[in-house]
PDB file of C-alpha atoms in Angstrom:
ATOM      1  CA  MET A   1      39.109  -1.602  -3.781  1.00 39.00           C
ATOM      2  CA  GLU A   2      36.660  -1.713  -7.100  1.00 42.00           C
ATOM      3  CA  ALA A   3      36.958   1.622  -8.825  1.00 42.00           C
ATOM      4  CA  PRO A   4      33.321   3.155  -9.176  1.00 45.00           C
ATOM      5  CA  LEU A   5      31.685   3.444 -12.646  1.00 42.00           C
ATOM      6  CA  LEU A   6      32.802   6.304 -14.431  1.00 39.00           C
ATOM      7  CA  PRO A   7      30.132   9.104 -14.070  1.00 45.00           C
ATOM      8  CA  GLY A   8      28.193   9.975 -17.378  1.00 42.00           C
ATOM      9  CA  ILE A   9      28.834   6.647 -18.889  1.00 40.00           C
ATOM     10  CA  ASP A  10      26.044   4.620 -19.217  1.00 47.00           C
ATOM     11  CA  GLN A  11      27.638   1.225 -17.621  1.00 60.00           C
ATOM     12  CA  THR A  12      24.954  -1.426 -16.628  1.00 64.00           C
ATOM     13  CA  PRO A  13      26.975  -4.055 -14.083  1.00 73.00           C
ATOM     14  CA  PRO A  14      25.967  -7.586 -14.997  1.00 81.00           C
ATOM     15  CA  LEU A  15      23.647  -9.089 -12.288  1.00 84.00           C
ATOM     16  CA  SER A  16      25.034 -12.358 -11.310  1.00 84.00           C
ATOM     17  CA  GLU A  17      22.977 -15.827 -10.060  1.00 86.00           C
ATOM     18  CA  ARG A  18      24.237 -14.829  -6.608  1.00 88.00           C
ATOM     19  CA  ASP A  19      23.560 -11.227  -6.401  1.00 86.00           C
ATOM     20  CA  LEU A  20      20.397 -11.944  -7.875  1.00 87.00           C
ATOM     21  CA  SER A  21      19.510 -14.871  -5.486  1.00 85.00           C
ATOM     22  CA  ALA A  22      20.506 -12.388  -2.392  1.00 88.00           C
ATOM     23  CA  ILE A  23      18.334  -9.782  -3.585  1.00 86.00           C
ATOM     24  CA  ILE A  24      15.442 -12.066  -3.668  1.00 85.00           C
ATOM     25  CA  GLN A  25      16.144 -13.263  -0.140  1.00 86.00           C
ATOM     26  CA  LEU A  26      16.419  -9.806   1.321  1.00 85.00           C
ATOM     27  CA  VAL A  27      13.500  -8.334  -0.560  1.00 83.00           C
ATOM     28  CA  TYR A  28      11.477 -11.357   0.730  1.00 85.00           C
ATOM     29  CA  GLU A  29      12.806 -11.091   3.998  1.00 83.00           C
ATOM     30  CA  LYS A  30      12.464  -7.494   4.368  1.00 78.00           C
ATOM     31  CA  SER A  31       8.892  -7.082   2.806  1.00 78.00           C
ATOM     32  CA  GLY A  32       7.556 -10.712   2.105  1.00 76.00           C
ATOM     33  CA  ILE A  33       7.373 -10.429  -1.322  1.00 76.00           C
ATOM     34  CA  THR A  34       8.395 -13.324  -3.424  1.00 78.00           C
ATOM     35  CA  LEU A  35      10.238 -13.014  -6.601  1.00 77.00           C
ATOM     36  CA  HIS A  36      12.108 -15.545  -8.703  1.00 70.00           C
ATOM     37  CA  ALA A  37      15.082 -16.028 -10.616  1.00 64.00           C
ATOM     38  CA  GLY A  38      12.985 -15.107 -13.626  1.00 67.00           C
ATOM     39  CA  LYS A  39      12.631 -11.499 -12.192  1.00 74.00           C
ATOM     40  CA  ARG A  40      16.103 -10.888 -13.771  1.00 79.00           C
ATOM     41  CA  GLU A  41      15.252  -8.260 -15.884  1.00 83.00           C
ATOM     42  CA  LEU A  42      13.026  -6.470 -13.591  1.00 79.00           C
ATOM     43  CA  VAL A  43      15.220  -6.536 -10.764  1.00 83.00           C
ATOM     44  CA  THR A  44      17.839  -5.127 -12.862  1.00 84.00           C
ATOM     45  CA  ALA A  45      16.115  -2.271 -14.437  1.00 82.00           C
ATOM     46  CA  ARG A  46      14.753  -1.493 -11.311  1.00 80.00           C
ATOM     47  CA  LEU A  47      17.781  -1.413  -8.885  1.00 85.00           C
ATOM     48  CA  GLN A  48      20.472  -0.357 -11.447  1.00 83.00           C
ATOM     49  CA  LYS A  49      19.769   3.585 -11.273  1.00 82.00           C
ATOM     50  CA  ARG A  50      20.375   2.869  -7.891  1.00 84.00           C
ATOM     51  CA  VAL A  51      24.012   1.057  -8.578  1.00 86.00           C
ATOM     52  CA  LYS A  52      24.732   3.970 -10.959  1.00 84.00           C
ATOM     53  CA  ALA A  53      23.598   6.810  -8.650  1.00 81.00           C
ATOM     54  CA  GLY A  54      25.980   5.502  -5.787  1.00 84.00           C
ATOM     55  CA  GLY A  55      28.904   4.705  -8.321  1.00 85.00           C
ATOM     56  CA  PHE A  56      29.065   0.784  -7.496  1.00 86.00           C
ATOM     57  CA  LYS A  57      30.808  -1.156 -10.177  1.00 85.00           C
ATOM     58  CA  SER A  58      28.909  -4.395  -9.198  1.00 85.00           C
ATOM     59  CA  PHE A  59      25.622  -5.175  -7.404  1.00 87.00           C
ATOM     60  CA  SER A  60      27.653  -7.222  -4.971  1.00 88.00           C
ATOM     61  CA  GLN A  61      29.386  -3.800  -4.239  1.00 88.00           C
ATOM     62  CA  TYR A  62      25.841  -2.214  -3.781  1.00 88.00           C
ATOM     63  CA  LEU A  63      24.464  -4.961  -1.672  1.00 89.00           C
ATOM     64  CA  LYS A  64      27.537  -4.680   0.796  1.00 89.00           C
ATOM     65  CA  HIS A  65      26.764  -1.123   1.230  1.00 91.00           C
ATOM     66  CA  VAL A  66      22.798  -1.859   1.809  1.00 87.00           C
ATOM     67  CA  HIS A  67      23.778  -4.011   4.764  1.00 89.00           C
ATOM     68  CA  GLY A  68      26.474  -1.854   5.975  1.00 87.00           C
ATOM     69  CA  ASP A  69      24.010   1.191   5.925  1.00 85.00           C
ATOM     70  CA  ALA A  70      23.092   1.951   9.328  1.00 85.00           C
ATOM     71  CA  THR A  71      20.813   4.502   8.590  1.00 85.00           C
ATOM     72  CA  GLY A  72      18.452   1.622   6.678  1.00 82.00           C
ATOM     73  CA  GLU A  73      17.561   4.212   4.351  1.00 82.00           C
ATOM     74  CA  GLU A  74      19.621   2.635   1.062  1.00 85.00           C
ATOM     75  CA  LEU A  75      17.359  -0.700   2.282  1.00 84.00           C
ATOM     76  CA  THR A  76      14.159   1.785   2.271  1.00 81.00           C
ATOM     77  CA  ALA A  77      15.029   2.559  -1.373  1.00 81.00           C
ATOM     78  CA  LEU A  78      15.915  -0.951  -2.278  1.00 83.00           C
ATOM     79  CA  LEU A  79      12.308  -1.818  -1.184  1.00 80.00           C
ATOM     80  CA  ASP A  80      10.850   1.018  -2.940  1.00 77.00           C
ATOM     81  CA  ALA A  81      12.309   0.121  -6.365  1.00 79.00           C
ATOM     82  CA  MET A  82      11.072  -3.524  -6.146  1.00 76.00           C
ATOM     83  CA  ALA A  83       7.529  -2.592  -4.826  1.00 73.00           C
ATOM     84  CA  THR A  84       4.573  -2.687  -7.026  1.00 68.00           C
ATOM     85  CA  ASN A  85       2.269   0.690  -7.034  1.00 66.00           C
ATOM     86  CA  HIS A  86      -0.280  -0.212  -9.700  1.00 68.00           C
ATOM     87  CA  THR A  87      -3.726   1.499  -8.511  1.00 83.00           C
ATOM     88  CA  HIS A  88      -6.694   3.720  -9.238  1.00 90.00           C
ATOM     89  CA  PHE A  89      -9.619   5.495  -8.032  1.00 94.00           C
ATOM     90  CA  PHE A  90     -12.712   3.641  -6.976  1.00 94.00           C
ATOM     91  CA  ARG A  91     -11.202   0.043  -8.119  1.00 93.00           C
ATOM     92  CA  GLU A  92     -13.249  -2.619  -7.412  1.00 94.00           C
ATOM     93  CA  PRO A  93     -15.927  -0.219  -6.794  1.00 95.00           C
ATOM     94  CA  GLN A  94     -18.306  -3.321  -4.887  1.00 96.00           C
ATOM     95  CA  HIS A  95     -16.307  -2.513  -2.028  1.00 97.00           C
ATOM     96  CA  PHE A  96     -16.925   0.878  -1.713  1.00 97.00           C
ATOM     97  CA  THR A  97     -20.615   0.449  -2.211  1.00 97.00           C
ATOM     98  CA  PHE A  98     -20.590  -2.214   0.312  1.00 98.00           C
ATOM     99  CA  LEU A  99     -18.712  -0.014   2.974  1.00 98.00           C
ATOM    100  CA  THR A 100     -21.099   2.639   2.497  1.00 97.00           C
ATOM    101  CA  GLY A 101     -24.258   0.421   2.526  1.00 97.00           C
ATOM    102  CA  PRO A 102     -24.470  -2.679   5.013  1.00 97.00           C
ATOM    103  CA  VAL A 103     -21.387  -1.583   6.930  1.00 98.00           C
ATOM    104  CA  LEU A 104     -22.106   2.110   7.113  1.00 97.00           C
ATOM    105  CA  ALA A 105     -25.974   1.063   8.301  1.00 97.00           C
ATOM    106  CA  GLU A 106     -24.470  -1.166  10.964  1.00 97.00           C
ATOM    107  CA  MET A 107     -22.273   1.158  12.528  1.00 97.00           C
ATOM    108  CA  ALA A 108     -24.689   4.042  11.757  1.00 96.00           C
ATOM    109  CA  GLU A 109     -24.531   4.863  15.956  1.00 96.00           C
ATOM    110  CA  LYS A 110     -20.808   4.541  16.134  1.00 96.00           C
ATOM    111  CA  ALA A 111     -20.533   6.947  12.700  1.00 95.00           C
ATOM    112  CA  ARG A 112     -22.525   9.813  14.364  1.00 95.00           C
ATOM    113  CA  THR A 113     -20.908   9.357  18.005  1.00 95.00           C
ATOM    114  CA  THR A 114     -17.390   8.594  18.013  1.00 95.00           C
ATOM    115  CA  GLY A 115     -16.898   8.019  14.280  1.00 96.00           C
ATOM    116  CA  LEU A 116     -15.271   5.297  12.141  1.00 98.00           C
ATOM    117  CA  ASP A 117     -11.975   4.220  12.322  1.00 97.00           C
ATOM    118  CA  GLY A 118     -10.533   2.577   9.304  1.00 98.00           C
ATOM    119  CA  TRP A 119      -7.216   1.531   7.832  1.00 98.00           C
ATOM    120  CA  SER A 120      -5.981   1.458   4.357  1.00 98.00           C
ATOM    121  CA  ALA A 121      -3.141  -0.803   4.361  1.00 94.00           C
ATOM    122  CA  ALA A 122      -0.674  -0.974   1.151  1.00 90.00           C
ATOM    123  CA  CYS A 123      -2.265   2.423   0.505  1.00 94.00           C
ATOM    124  CA  SER A 124       0.330   2.831  -2.473  1.00 91.00           C
ATOM    125  CA  THR A 125       0.014   6.199  -4.020  1.00 93.00           C
ATOM    126  CA  GLY A 126      -3.283   7.261  -2.295  1.00 95.00           C
ATOM    127  CA  GLU A 127      -6.219   6.789  -4.310  1.00 96.00           C
ATOM    128  CA  GLU A 128      -7.408   4.182  -2.142  1.00 97.00           C
ATOM    129  CA  PRO A 129      -7.630   6.202   0.918  1.00 97.00           C
ATOM    130  CA  TYR A 130      -8.938   9.286  -0.479  1.00 98.00           C
ATOM    131  CA  THR A 131     -11.926   6.691  -2.299  1.00 97.00           C
ATOM    132  CA  ILE A 132     -12.924   5.468   0.800  1.00 98.00           C
ATOM    133  CA  LEU A 133     -13.173   9.013   2.530  1.00 98.00           C
ATOM    134  CA  MET A 134     -14.941  10.561  -0.607  1.00 97.00           C
ATOM    135  CA  SER A 135     -17.406   7.483  -0.707  1.00 97.00           C
ATOM    136  CA  LEU A 136     -18.010   8.084   3.299  1.00 98.00           C
ATOM    137  CA  LEU A 137     -18.189  11.539   2.880  1.00 97.00           C
ATOM    138  CA  GLU A 138     -20.722  11.197   0.190  1.00 97.00           C
ATOM    139  CA  ALA A 139     -23.317   9.196   2.500  1.00 97.00           C
ATOM    140  CA  GLY A 140     -23.067  11.461   5.171  1.00 95.00           C
ATOM    141  CA  CYS A 141     -20.393  10.012   7.295  1.00 96.00           C
ATOM    142  CA  SER A 142     -18.037  12.782   7.841  1.00 93.00           C
ATOM    143  CA  ARG A 143     -17.092  11.664  11.603  1.00 95.00           C
ATOM    144  CA  VAL A 144     -13.991   9.121  10.026  1.00 96.00           C
ATOM    145  CA  ARG A 145     -10.371   8.794  11.158  1.00 95.00           C
ATOM    146  CA  LEU A 146      -8.224   6.735   8.247  1.00 98.00           C
ATOM    147  CA  LEU A 147      -4.729   5.398   8.784  1.00 97.00           C
ATOM    148  CA  ALA A 148      -3.021   4.645   5.289  1.00 97.00           C
ATOM    149  CA  SER A 149       0.318   2.756   5.003  1.00 94.00           C
ATOM    150  CA  ASP A 150       2.558   1.329   2.698  1.00 92.00           C
ATOM    151  CA  ILE A 151       5.840   0.168   2.759  1.00 87.00           C
ATOM    152  CA  SER A 152       6.947   2.766  -0.420  1.00 87.00           C
ATOM    153  CA  THR A 153       8.264   5.886   1.077  1.00 88.00           C
ATOM    154  CA  LYS A 154       7.986   7.105  -2.528  1.00 87.00           C
ATOM    155  CA  ALA A 155       4.333   6.191  -3.082  1.00 90.00           C
ATOM    156  CA  LEU A 156       3.463   7.834   0.449  1.00 94.00           C
ATOM    157  CA  ALA A 157       5.287  10.944  -0.868  1.00 94.00           C
ATOM    158  CA  THR A 158       2.782  11.043  -3.717  1.00 94.00           C
ATOM    159  CA  ALA A 159       0.003  10.056  -1.416  1.00 96.00           C
ATOM    160  CA  ARG A 160       0.580  12.608   1.076  1.00 96.00           C
ATOM    161  CA  GLY A 161       0.587  15.812  -1.772  1.00 96.00           C
ATOM    162  CA  GLY A 162      -2.676  14.218  -3.177  1.00 96.00           C
ATOM    163  CA  VAL A 163      -1.790  15.761  -6.592  1.00 96.00           C
ATOM    164  CA  TYR A 164      -2.757  13.912  -9.556  1.00 96.00           C
ATOM    165  CA  ARG A 165      -2.469  14.228 -13.400  1.00 93.00           C
ATOM    166  CA  MET A 166      -6.128  14.578 -15.030  1.00 94.00           C
ATOM    167  CA  GLU A 167      -5.966  11.205 -16.495  1.00 92.00           C
ATOM    168  CA  ARG A 168      -5.178   9.699 -13.128  1.00 92.00           C
ATOM    169  CA  VAL A 169      -8.663  10.896 -11.711  1.00 94.00           C
ATOM    170  CA  GLY A 170     -10.655   9.784 -14.743  1.00 90.00           C
ATOM    171  CA  ASP A 171     -12.392   7.082 -13.023  1.00 89.00           C
ATOM    172  CA  VAL A 172     -13.658   9.946 -10.453  1.00 94.00           C
ATOM    173  CA  PRO A 173     -17.507  10.624 -11.348  1.00 94.00           C
ATOM    174  CA  GLN A 174     -17.537  14.639 -12.381  1.00 95.00           C
ATOM    175  CA  PRO A 175     -19.725  15.507  -9.159  1.00 95.00           C
ATOM    176  CA  LEU A 176     -17.356  14.027  -7.158  1.00 97.00           C
ATOM    177  CA  LEU A 177     -14.159  15.488  -8.910  1.00 96.00           C
ATOM    178  CA  ARG A 178     -15.877  18.830  -8.558  1.00 95.00           C
ATOM    179  CA  ALA A 179     -16.483  18.150  -4.836  1.00 97.00           C
ATOM    180  CA  TYR A 180     -13.500  17.012  -3.387  1.00 97.00           C
ATOM    181  CA  PHE A 181     -10.638  18.010  -6.278  1.00 97.00           C
ATOM    182  CA  GLU A 182      -9.345  21.274  -6.730  1.00 96.00           C
ATOM    183  CA  LYS A 183      -8.017  21.764 -10.798  1.00 92.00           C
ATOM    184  CA  GLY A 184      -4.537  23.301 -11.213  1.00 88.00           C
ATOM    185  CA  LEU A 185      -4.276  26.345 -13.288  1.00 88.00           C
ATOM    186  CA  GLY A 186      -1.401  27.965 -14.979  1.00 90.00           C
ATOM    187  CA  ALA A 187       1.783  26.019 -14.563  1.00 88.00           C
ATOM    188  CA  GLN A 188      -0.394  23.464 -12.684  1.00 90.00           C
ATOM    189  CA  ALA A 189      -2.971  23.086 -15.568  1.00 91.00           C
ATOM    190  CA  GLY A 190      -3.090  19.262 -15.925  1.00 92.00           C
ATOM    191  CA  LEU A 191      -3.183  18.298 -12.346  1.00 95.00           C
ATOM    192  CA  ALA A 192      -6.124  18.038  -9.799  1.00 96.00           C
ATOM    193  CA  ARG A 193      -5.370  17.879  -5.947  1.00 97.00           C
ATOM    194  CA  VAL A 194      -7.751  16.350  -3.221  1.00 97.00           C
ATOM    195  CA  GLN A 195      -9.162  19.202  -1.395  1.00 97.00           C
ATOM    196  CA  ALA A 196      -7.110  19.908   2.370  1.00 97.00           C
ATOM    197  CA  ARG A 197     -10.547  19.164   4.130  1.00 96.00           C
ATOM    198  CA  VAL A 198     -10.095  15.190   2.730  1.00 97.00           C
ATOM    199  CA  ARG A 199      -6.259  15.028   3.275  1.00 97.00           C
ATOM    200  CA  SER A 200      -6.908  16.262   6.577  1.00 96.00           C
ATOM    201  CA  LEU A 201      -8.918  13.244   7.502  1.00 97.00           C
ATOM    202  CA  VAL A 202      -5.782  10.849   6.611  1.00 97.00           C
ATOM    203  CA  GLU A 203      -2.968   9.816   8.277  1.00 97.00           C
ATOM    204  CA  PHE A 204      -0.303   8.415   6.247  1.00 97.00           C
ATOM    205  CA  ARG A 205       2.405   6.270   7.994  1.00 94.00           C
ATOM    206  CA  GLN A 206       5.496   4.349   6.169  1.00 91.00           C
ATOM    207  CA  MET A 207       4.820   0.954   7.839  1.00 89.00           C
ATOM    208  CA  ASN A 208       5.900  -2.622   6.715  1.00 86.00           C
ATOM    209  CA  LEU A 209       2.916  -5.073   7.088  1.00 87.00           C
ATOM    210  CA  LEU A 210       5.814  -7.907   8.442  1.00 83.00           C
ATOM    211  CA  GLU A 211       7.167  -5.758  10.955  1.00 78.00           C
ATOM    212  CA  ILE A 212       4.269  -4.282  12.896  1.00 76.00           C
ATOM    213  CA  ALA A 213       5.023  -3.058  16.051  1.00 66.00           C
ATOM    214  CA  SER A 214       3.969   0.382  17.059  1.00 68.00           C
ATOM    215  CA  LEU A 215       0.304  -0.039  15.705  1.00 83.00           C
ATOM    216  CA  ASP A 216      -1.834   0.004  18.686  1.00 86.00           C
ATOM    217  CA  ARG A 217      -5.296   0.439  17.330  1.00 90.00           C
ATOM    218  CA  ARG A 218      -8.258  -1.629  16.527  1.00 95.00           C
ATOM    219  CA  PHE A 219      -9.889  -0.768  13.292  1.00 97.00           C
ATOM    220  CA  ASP A 220     -13.705  -1.014  12.025  1.00 98.00           C
ATOM    221  CA  PHE A 221     -12.905  -1.944   8.660  1.00 98.00           C
ATOM    222  CA  ILE A 222      -9.504  -2.676   7.096  1.00 98.00           C
ATOM    223  CA  PHE A 223      -8.692  -2.274   3.362  1.00 98.00           C
ATOM    224  CA  CYS A 224      -5.698  -4.723   2.338  1.00 96.00           C
ATOM    225  CA  ARG A 225      -6.255  -5.487  -1.223  1.00 94.00           C
ATOM    226  CA  ASN A 226      -3.905  -6.304  -3.997  1.00 88.00           C
ATOM    227  CA  VAL A 227      -1.075  -6.714  -1.640  1.00 86.00           C
ATOM    228  CA  MET A 228      -1.260 -10.507  -0.363  1.00 86.00           C
ATOM    229  CA  ILE A 229      -0.952 -11.749  -4.285  1.00 83.00           C
ATOM    230  CA  TYR A 230       3.049 -11.037  -3.879  1.00 81.00           C
ATOM    231  CA  PHE A 231       3.249 -13.066  -0.721  1.00 87.00           C
ATOM    232  CA  ASP A 232       3.696 -16.963  -0.144  1.00 87.00           C
ATOM    233  CA  LYS A 233       1.312 -18.830   1.952  1.00 92.00           C
ATOM    234  CA  ALA A 234       3.883 -18.273   5.360  1.00 91.00           C
ATOM    235  CA  VAL A 235       3.739 -14.605   4.573  1.00 90.00           C
ATOM    236  CA  GLN A 236       0.187 -14.556   4.147  1.00 92.00           C
ATOM    237  CA  GLN A 237      -0.653 -16.365   7.127  1.00 94.00           C
ATOM    238  CA  ARG A 238       1.176 -13.779   9.349  1.00 91.00           C
ATOM    239  CA  VAL A 239      -0.379 -10.826   7.405  1.00 93.00           C
ATOM    240  CA  ILE A 240      -3.802 -12.080   7.793  1.00 95.00           C
ATOM    241  CA  THR A 241      -3.167 -12.858  11.539  1.00 94.00           C
ATOM    242  CA  MET A 242      -2.049  -9.628  12.374  1.00 94.00           C
ATOM    243  CA  LEU A 243      -4.920  -7.736  10.358  1.00 95.00           C
ATOM    244  CA  GLU A 244      -7.344  -9.988  12.448  1.00 96.00           C
ATOM    245  CA  ARG A 245      -5.651  -8.917  15.368  1.00 94.00           C
ATOM    246  CA  HIS A 246      -6.406  -5.367  14.575  1.00 96.00           C
ATOM    247  CA  LEU A 247      -9.932  -5.756  13.476  1.00 97.00           C
ATOM    248  CA  GLU A 248     -12.765  -4.696  16.058  1.00 97.00           C
ATOM    249  CA  PRO A 249     -15.124  -7.432  17.021  1.00 97.00           C
ATOM    250  CA  GLY A 250     -17.714  -6.851  13.886  1.00 97.00           C
ATOM    251  CA  GLY A 251     -15.102  -4.864  12.082  1.00 98.00           C
ATOM    252  CA  TYR A 252     -14.835  -5.615   8.078  1.00 98.00           C
ATOM    253  CA  LEU A 253     -11.572  -6.737   6.281  1.00 98.00           C
ATOM    254  CA  PHE A 254     -11.503  -6.303   2.589  1.00 98.00           C
ATOM    255  CA  ILE A 255      -9.253  -8.102   0.140  1.00 96.00           C
ATOM    256  CA  ALA A 256      -9.020  -8.050  -3.765  1.00 93.00           C
ATOM    257  CA  HIS A 257     -11.286 -10.213  -5.760  1.00 92.00           C
ATOM    258  CA  SER A 258      -7.988 -11.743  -7.034  1.00 89.00           C
ATOM    259  CA  GLU A 259      -6.923 -12.737  -3.867  1.00 92.00           C
ATOM    260  CA  SER A 260      -8.338 -15.730  -1.595  1.00 91.00           C
ATOM    261  CA  LEU A 261      -8.002 -16.789   2.158  1.00 95.00           C
ATOM    262  CA  ASN A 262      -8.288 -20.607   1.570  1.00 93.00           C
ATOM    263  CA  GLY A 263      -5.811 -22.247   3.436  1.00 93.00           C
ATOM    264  CA  LEU A 264      -5.106 -19.857   5.879  1.00 95.00           C
ATOM    265  CA  ARG A 265      -5.809 -20.076   9.508  1.00 96.00           C
ATOM    266  CA  HIS A 266      -8.167 -17.542  10.761  1.00 97.00           C
ATOM    267  CA  GLY A 267     -11.469 -17.110  12.701  1.00 96.00           C
ATOM    268  CA  LEU A 268     -12.945 -14.495   9.908  1.00 97.00           C
ATOM    269  CA  GLN A 269     -16.257 -14.800   8.535  1.00 97.00           C
ATOM    270  CA  PRO A 270     -17.025 -14.509   4.944  1.00 96.00           C
ATOM    271  CA  VAL A 271     -19.752 -12.282   4.048  1.00 97.00           C
ATOM    272  CA  VAL A 272     -19.456 -11.358   0.261  1.00 96.00           C
ATOM    273  CA  PRO A 273     -16.862 -11.533  -2.035  1.00 93.00           C
ATOM    274  CA  ALA A 274     -13.633 -10.415  -0.839  1.00 96.00           C
ATOM    275  CA  VAL A 275     -14.936  -9.135   1.958  1.00 97.00           C
ATOM    276  CA  PHE A 276     -14.887 -10.646   5.735  1.00 98.00           C
ATOM    277  CA  ARG A 277     -16.128 -10.073   9.127  1.00 98.00           C
ATOM    278  CA  ARG A 278     -14.513 -10.734  12.418  1.00 98.00           C
ATOM    279  CA  PRO A 279     -17.411 -11.954  14.992  1.00 97.00           C
ATOM    280  CA  ARG A 280     -18.094 -10.504  17.873  1.00 91.00           C
ATOM    281  CA  ALA A 281     -17.442 -11.892  21.172  1.00 74.00           C
TER     282      ALA A 281
END
């Protein structure tokens, strides 16, 4: 049996070609994220803390632990480490203008009666779903139910708390900052928290877009932005098929402006750049 690393000594085991390939394949199979051999330094940097924390002498030993962990907790931690969670409030603001303009106008009756049902897929640390809610509330739509999901449990913990450093909320207009956030005082100075009334409108859920099994809802709008750029065409096809299936007829899909559905099979109609609509029957 290999001896564990000595505690307190900064030792980073080398990442062999075989282990790198195994990690790339595992990440692809479980999350759809496509890495390549040129990401060796990134993989090493993001996983070495897990390797050291577990006292493993090699990445190979660590991978055996991941595969043998019946709880799945270490696999989740590995995927957490490899996920990219770059986002900010009001990212690609044209989408929120379109949501609160043409989309809300078209669905005005439903918004007044049963309310709108939306999904922020790959919501990261929460900036996107909270921006959606602030935008709709400002437009007078208070009857909204929003699901926000991500594969990263670490990102979701931040999203659920709704606490951000002041520099992170710099893209929020001052009137909205005053209306929907609480500024921290004393030991919490320099922080801002999304108000409870806004947080109560969103359900955060850990979810893998490749393994949707328990989602029996269809949505009036879905935001799935800046995630498909990490997938190859095969995985993109699986994801877009799933997203289309979960859209109500007449519902809207928002993707990032850097993304495209070219070459994918779907029945969605382009509306404006990076916005698609599922036709009504």
